[in-house]
């Protein structure tokens, strides 16, 4: 059973697609306030891992606990109903590479939709909070704009604010800056850095090595579906233990020197 001080406990999760074993016995825990950055080559299973955490993919084996509550299983091994799954997913905010904003809703409506419709919270209260969140990500003046009118960096900041509007216990990011033009990456990383400093609990898949080194409390290195290293960022980048991680770090060393 998971300790309740752990926000997230991933215990022995495995997942295969046909013959392809994408995750093999992945285990790790995330404490409240931690920022865990998941690094690894393309195809190593990072996205699948995030999707297994909120059961967008159903793991073949293993368990996931959020604040001690098992995700996907509601007692005596019974798989949750869609309704139960939706409820537990509202406690896990997800930020995607491609934003996934609702195009027919304004920025403010994008933030308010789920808290009002799914969480059934009061519109006035949700609105006040949504405006505060927009201000936090520097987009208060865009509240009435539609997503199509925003830059990629602005869209992603709305995506982050929208995830926060649900007051999640845990935030998952899947390469939130990978789809952005290079000059727009910084504004998104700045928002994420603030969240890390505030002590939000986050699992972030990223290729932004300088960000990971500075903002992460811990690095998880995934290779071919296995966690082969887990370490504090300074240690991971200065002295990777495995050959695979060494190669990975070297390949990105130029990025780290060239970009903040
Ligand atoms: P990463 O995010 O690290 O690049 P992914 O988790 O997206 O890796 O993918 C890991 C492996 O799983 C890849 O070989 C990919 O082709 C495969 N995969 C991912 N999703 C599916 C799926 N829905 N069906 C079949 N294969 C998949
Ligand atoms: Mg991926």
mmCIF file of C-alpha atoms in Angstrom, residues 11-235:
data_model
loop_
_atom_site.group_PDB
_atom_site.id
_atom_site.type_symbol
_atom_site.label_atom_id
_atom_site.label_comp_id
_atom_site.label_asym_id
_atom_site.label_seq_id
_atom_site.Cartn_x
_atom_site.Cartn_y
_atom_site.Cartn_z
ATOM 1 C CA UNK A 11 4.654 0.253 -8.643
ATOM 2 C CA UNK A 12 5.933 -2.246 -11.182
ATOM 3 C CA UNK A 13 4.053 -0.901 -14.191
ATOM 4 C CA UNK A 14 4.468 -2.848 -17.429
ATOM 5 C CA UNK A 15 2.837 -2.254 -20.782
ATOM 6 C CA UNK A 16 3.143 -3.956 -24.148
ATOM 7 C CA UNK A 17 1.676 -3.230 -27.544
ATOM 8 C CA UNK A 18 1.620 -6.569 -29.349
ATOM 9 C CA UNK A 19 5.184 -7.911 -29.222
ATOM 10 C CA UNK A 20 6.580 -4.546 -28.266
ATOM 11 C CA UNK A 21 7.295 -4.333 -24.534
ATOM 12 C CA UNK A 22 7.118 -0.578 -24.064
ATOM 13 C CA UNK A 23 7.335 -0.384 -20.245
ATOM 14 C CA UNK A 24 9.003 -3.048 -18.122
ATOM 15 C CA UNK A 25 8.427 -3.059 -14.400
ATOM 16 C CA UNK A 26 8.638 0.715 -13.927
ATOM 17 C CA UNK A 27 8.585 1.854 -10.300
ATOM 18 C CA UNK A 28 9.066 5.270 -8.754
ATOM 19 C CA UNK A 29 7.473 7.580 -6.240
ATOM 20 C CA UNK A 30 6.920 11.313 -6.191
ATOM 21 C CA UNK A 31 6.698 13.269 -2.954
ATOM 22 C CA UNK A 32 4.538 16.313 -2.496
ATOM 23 C CA UNK A 33 6.285 19.355 -3.957
ATOM 24 C CA UNK A 34 8.708 17.407 -6.137
ATOM 25 C CA UNK A 35 9.476 18.128 -9.787
ATOM 26 C CA UNK A 36 10.538 14.898 -11.440
ATOM 27 C CA UNK A 37 11.887 15.237 -14.979
ATOM 28 C CA UNK A 38 11.676 12.138 -17.149
ATOM 29 C CA UNK A 39 14.410 11.979 -19.769
ATOM 30 C CA UNK A 40 15.131 9.382 -22.384
ATOM 31 C CA UNK A 41 15.547 8.748 -26.098
ATOM 32 C CA UNK A 42 12.614 8.909 -28.469
ATOM 33 C CA UNK A 43 10.565 5.719 -28.270
ATOM 34 C CA UNK A 44 11.775 4.815 -24.772
ATOM 35 C CA UNK A 45 8.212 4.847 -23.390
ATOM 36 C CA UNK A 46 7.966 8.300 -21.786
ATOM 37 C CA UNK A 47 4.556 9.212 -23.194
ATOM 38 C CA UNK A 48 3.211 5.736 -22.499
ATOM 39 C CA UNK A 49 4.377 6.062 -18.900
ATOM 40 C CA UNK A 50 2.449 9.326 -18.434
ATOM 41 C CA UNK A 51 -0.607 7.784 -20.090
ATOM 42 C CA UNK A 52 -0.440 4.765 -17.795
ATOM 43 C CA UNK A 53 -0.350 7.042 -14.731
ATOM 44 C CA UNK A 54 -3.824 8.381 -15.490
ATOM 45 C CA UNK A 55 -4.982 5.176 -17.181
ATOM 46 C CA UNK A 56 -5.373 6.706 -20.611
ATOM 47 C CA UNK A 57 -3.478 3.474 -21.297
ATOM 48 C CA UNK A 58 -4.302 0.544 -19.088
ATOM 49 C CA UNK A 59 -1.133 -1.029 -17.661
ATOM 50 C CA UNK A 60 -0.761 -4.788 -18.217
ATOM 51 C CA UNK A 61 0.769 -5.160 -14.769
ATOM 52 C CA UNK A 62 1.538 -3.029 -11.746
ATOM 53 C CA UNK A 63 -0.288 -0.378 -9.800
ATOM 54 C CA UNK A 64 -0.552 3.380 -9.738
ATOM 55 C CA UNK A 65 -1.533 5.206 -6.554
ATOM 56 C CA UNK A 66 -2.468 8.841 -6.275
ATOM 57 C CA UNK A 67 -2.363 10.021 -2.666
ATOM 58 C CA UNK A 68 -2.729 6.412 -1.597
ATOM 59 C CA UNK A 69 -5.765 5.770 -3.794
ATOM 60 C CA UNK A 70 -5.330 3.205 -6.550
ATOM 61 C CA UNK A 71 -5.919 4.643 -10.008
ATOM 62 C CA UNK A 72 -8.024 2.420 -12.248
ATOM 63 C CA UNK A 73 -9.034 -0.116 -9.614
ATOM 64 C CA UNK A 74 -11.857 0.426 -7.157
ATOM 65 C CA UNK A 75 -11.509 -2.239 -4.500
ATOM 66 C CA UNK A 76 -11.193 -6.052 -4.753
ATOM 67 C CA UNK A 77 -9.418 -5.750 -8.081
ATOM 68 C CA UNK A 78 -12.447 -4.333 -9.891
ATOM 69 C CA UNK A 79 -11.645 -1.982 -12.743
ATOM 70 C CA UNK A 80 -13.111 1.476 -12.288
ATOM 71 C CA UNK A 81 -16.099 2.586 -14.307
ATOM 72 C CA UNK A 82 -15.526 5.382 -16.818
ATOM 73 C CA UNK A 83 -17.196 7.723 -14.384
ATOM 74 C CA UNK A 84 -14.883 6.746 -11.536
ATOM 75 C CA UNK A 85 -11.880 7.047 -13.831
ATOM 76 C CA UNK A 86 -12.955 10.515 -14.941
ATOM 77 C CA UNK A 87 -13.277 11.586 -11.343
ATOM 78 C CA UNK A 88 -9.784 10.464 -10.378
ATOM 79 C CA UNK A 89 -8.364 11.942 -13.600
ATOM 80 C CA UNK A 90 -9.640 15.386 -12.609
ATOM 81 C CA UNK A 91 -7.017 15.256 -9.844
ATOM 82 C CA UNK A 92 -4.228 14.747 -12.376
ATOM 83 C CA UNK A 93 -3.636 17.755 -14.640
ATOM 84 C CA UNK A 94 -2.160 16.974 -18.022
ATOM 85 C CA UNK A 95 -0.338 19.348 -20.364
ATOM 86 C CA UNK A 96 0.228 18.046 -23.877
ATOM 87 C CA UNK A 97 2.687 18.875 -26.619
ATOM 88 C CA UNK A 98 -0.124 20.058 -28.893
ATOM 89 C CA UNK A 99 -2.097 22.115 -26.353
ATOM 90 C CA UNK A 100 -5.508 20.481 -27.006
ATOM 91 C CA UNK A 101 -7.393 23.700 -26.259
ATOM 92 C CA UNK A 102 -11.061 23.905 -27.208
ATOM 93 C CA UNK A 103 -11.052 26.050 -30.370
ATOM 94 C CA UNK A 104 -14.658 27.263 -30.034
ATOM 95 C CA UNK A 105 -14.129 28.608 -26.510
ATOM 96 C CA UNK A 106 -12.320 31.773 -25.466
ATOM 97 C CA UNK A 107 -9.226 31.574 -23.311
ATOM 98 C CA UNK A 108 -11.225 32.296 -20.158
ATOM 99 C CA UNK A 109 -13.911 29.759 -21.133
ATOM 100 C CA UNK A 110 -11.199 27.158 -21.750
ATOM 101 C CA UNK A 111 -10.088 27.588 -18.157
ATOM 102 C CA UNK A 112 -13.605 27.578 -16.705
ATOM 103 C CA UNK A 113 -15.145 24.706 -18.656
ATOM 104 C CA UNK A 114 -14.000 21.677 -16.645
ATOM 105 C CA UNK A 115 -14.132 23.220 -13.154
ATOM 106 C CA UNK A 116 -17.737 24.313 -13.796
ATOM 107 C CA UNK A 117 -19.003 21.357 -15.879
ATOM 108 C CA UNK A 118 -17.058 18.488 -14.314
ATOM 109 C CA UNK A 119 -16.275 19.681 -10.799
ATOM 110 C CA UNK A 120 -19.596 21.531 -10.507
ATOM 111 C CA UNK A 121 -17.977 24.468 -8.774
ATOM 112 C CA UNK A 122 -19.542 27.917 -8.617
ATOM 113 C CA UNK A 123 -19.065 29.972 -11.764
ATOM 114 C CA UNK A 124 -18.191 33.158 -9.882
ATOM 115 C CA UNK A 125 -15.518 31.448 -7.817
ATOM 116 C CA UNK A 126 -14.064 29.597 -10.809
ATOM 117 C CA UNK A 127 -13.998 32.818 -12.829
ATOM 118 C CA UNK A 128 -12.038 34.681 -10.148
ATOM 119 C CA UNK A 129 -9.540 31.852 -9.917
ATOM 120 C CA UNK A 130 -9.251 31.567 -13.695
ATOM 121 C CA UNK A 131 -8.473 35.276 -13.997
ATOM 122 C CA UNK A 132 -5.832 34.960 -11.293
ATOM 123 C CA UNK A 133 -4.288 32.033 -13.171
ATOM 124 C CA UNK A 134 -4.269 33.964 -16.444
ATOM 125 C CA UNK A 135 -2.542 36.783 -14.690
ATOM 126 C CA UNK A 136 -0.008 34.330 -13.274
ATOM 127 C CA UNK A 137 0.884 33.047 -16.764
ATOM 128 C CA UNK A 138 0.920 36.609 -18.135
ATOM 129 C CA UNK A 139 -2.178 36.342 -20.325
ATOM 130 C CA UNK A 140 -4.876 38.287 -18.527
ATOM 131 C CA UNK A 141 -5.327 40.572 -21.545
ATOM 132 C CA UNK A 142 -6.037 37.517 -23.754
ATOM 133 C CA UNK A 143 -8.989 36.285 -21.705
ATOM 134 C CA UNK A 144 -11.508 36.973 -24.488
ATOM 135 C CA UNK A 145 -9.326 35.768 -27.358
ATOM 136 C CA UNK A 146 -9.912 32.461 -29.133
ATOM 137 C CA UNK A 147 -7.018 29.973 -29.247
ATOM 138 C CA UNK A 148 -6.504 30.437 -33.002
ATOM 139 C CA UNK A 149 -5.411 34.023 -32.327
ATOM 140 C CA UNK A 150 -2.626 33.014 -29.956
ATOM 141 C CA UNK A 151 1.008 32.132 -30.561
ATOM 142 C CA UNK A 152 2.166 28.626 -29.681
ATOM 143 C CA UNK A 153 3.808 29.857 -26.495
ATOM 144 C CA UNK A 154 0.631 31.641 -25.449
ATOM 145 C CA UNK A 155 -1.461 28.549 -26.221
ATOM 146 C CA UNK A 156 0.769 26.428 -24.056
ATOM 147 C CA UNK A 157 0.599 28.923 -21.191
ATOM 148 C CA UNK A 158 -3.198 28.718 -21.465
ATOM 149 C CA UNK A 159 -2.858 24.925 -21.460
ATOM 150 C CA UNK A 160 -0.932 25.101 -18.207
ATOM 151 C CA UNK A 161 -3.387 27.565 -16.638
ATOM 152 C CA UNK A 162 -6.258 25.322 -17.701
ATOM 153 C CA UNK A 163 -4.652 22.321 -16.003
ATOM 154 C CA UNK A 164 -4.124 24.390 -12.837
ATOM 155 C CA UNK A 165 -7.766 25.534 -12.828
ATOM 156 C CA UNK A 166 -8.769 22.014 -11.750
ATOM 157 C CA UNK A 167 -6.576 22.300 -8.645
ATOM 158 C CA UNK A 168 -4.912 18.989 -9.417
ATOM 159 C CA UNK A 169 -2.825 17.042 -6.896
ATOM 160 C CA UNK A 170 -0.365 16.190 -9.643
ATOM 161 C CA UNK A 171 0.613 17.769 -12.962
ATOM 162 C CA UNK A 172 1.915 15.704 -15.885
ATOM 163 C CA UNK A 173 3.675 17.411 -18.792
ATOM 164 C CA UNK A 174 4.453 15.586 -22.037
ATOM 165 C CA UNK A 175 7.105 17.554 -23.942
ATOM 166 C CA UNK A 176 5.244 20.837 -23.435
ATOM 167 C CA UNK A 177 7.724 22.871 -25.497
ATOM 168 C CA UNK A 178 8.552 20.425 -28.297
ATOM 169 C CA UNK A 179 6.021 21.842 -30.760
ATOM 170 C CA UNK A 180 7.106 25.450 -30.245
ATOM 171 C CA UNK A 181 9.332 27.681 -32.315
ATOM 172 C CA UNK A 182 12.614 28.080 -30.408
ATOM 173 C CA UNK A 183 11.976 31.728 -29.527
ATOM 174 C CA UNK A 184 8.722 30.771 -27.747
ATOM 175 C CA UNK A 185 10.158 28.004 -25.577
ATOM 176 C CA UNK A 186 11.547 30.330 -22.893
ATOM 177 C CA UNK A 187 8.226 31.920 -21.898
ATOM 178 C CA UNK A 188 6.708 28.481 -21.257
ATOM 179 C CA UNK A 189 9.712 27.215 -19.299
ATOM 180 C CA UNK A 190 9.559 30.369 -17.186
ATOM 181 C CA UNK A 191 6.006 29.523 -16.111
ATOM 182 C CA UNK A 192 7.024 25.933 -15.366
ATOM 183 C CA UNK A 193 10.012 27.108 -13.328
ATOM 184 C CA UNK A 194 7.662 29.213 -11.206
ATOM 185 C CA UNK A 195 5.441 26.193 -10.605
ATOM 186 C CA UNK A 196 8.456 24.166 -9.514
ATOM 187 C CA UNK A 197 9.513 26.932 -7.119
ATOM 188 C CA UNK A 198 6.001 27.081 -5.678
ATOM 189 C CA UNK A 199 6.299 23.398 -4.861
ATOM 190 C CA UNK A 200 3.684 22.020 -7.244
ATOM 191 C CA UNK A 201 3.994 18.273 -7.640
ATOM 192 C CA UNK A 202 4.965 17.558 -11.228
ATOM 193 C CA UNK A 203 6.231 14.867 -13.582
ATOM 194 C CA UNK A 204 7.682 16.462 -16.697
ATOM 195 C CA UNK A 205 8.820 14.704 -19.857
ATOM 196 C CA UNK A 206 11.171 17.099 -21.578
ATOM 197 C CA UNK A 207 14.200 17.433 -23.817
ATOM 198 C CA UNK A 208 15.083 20.813 -22.292
ATOM 199 C CA UNK A 209 18.173 19.720 -20.424
ATOM 200 C CA UNK A 210 19.074 23.093 -18.907
ATOM 201 C CA UNK A 211 15.545 23.354 -17.538
ATOM 202 C CA UNK A 212 15.671 19.817 -16.144
ATOM 203 C CA UNK A 213 18.998 20.470 -14.494
ATOM 204 C CA UNK A 214 17.788 23.645 -12.851
ATOM 205 C CA UNK A 215 14.171 22.877 -11.995
ATOM 206 C CA UNK A 216 14.056 19.152 -11.272
ATOM 207 C CA UNK A 217 14.345 17.741 -7.800
ATOM 208 C CA UNK A 218 15.054 14.385 -9.429
ATOM 209 C CA UNK A 219 15.795 12.938 -12.859
ATOM 210 C CA UNK A 220 14.362 9.671 -14.068
ATOM 211 C CA UNK A 221 16.170 8.264 -17.089
ATOM 212 C CA UNK A 222 14.136 5.884 -19.193
ATOM 213 C CA UNK A 223 15.708 3.590 -21.757
ATOM 214 C CA UNK A 224 13.781 0.963 -23.711
ATOM 215 C CA UNK A 225 10.960 0.971 -21.208
ATOM 216 C CA UNK A 226 13.073 0.680 -18.077
ATOM 217 C CA UNK A 227 14.104 3.260 -15.516
ATOM 218 C CA UNK A 228 17.849 2.721 -15.671
ATOM 219 C CA UNK A 229 18.874 5.744 -13.594
ATOM 220 C CA UNK A 230 17.279 7.940 -11.009
ATOM 221 C CA UNK A 231 19.360 10.689 -9.446
ATOM 222 C CA UNK A 232 19.519 14.307 -8.348
ATOM 223 C CA UNK A 233 19.993 16.493 -11.449
ATOM 224 C CA UNK A 234 23.521 17.679 -10.650
ATOM 225 C CA UNK A 235 24.655 14.148 -10.137
#
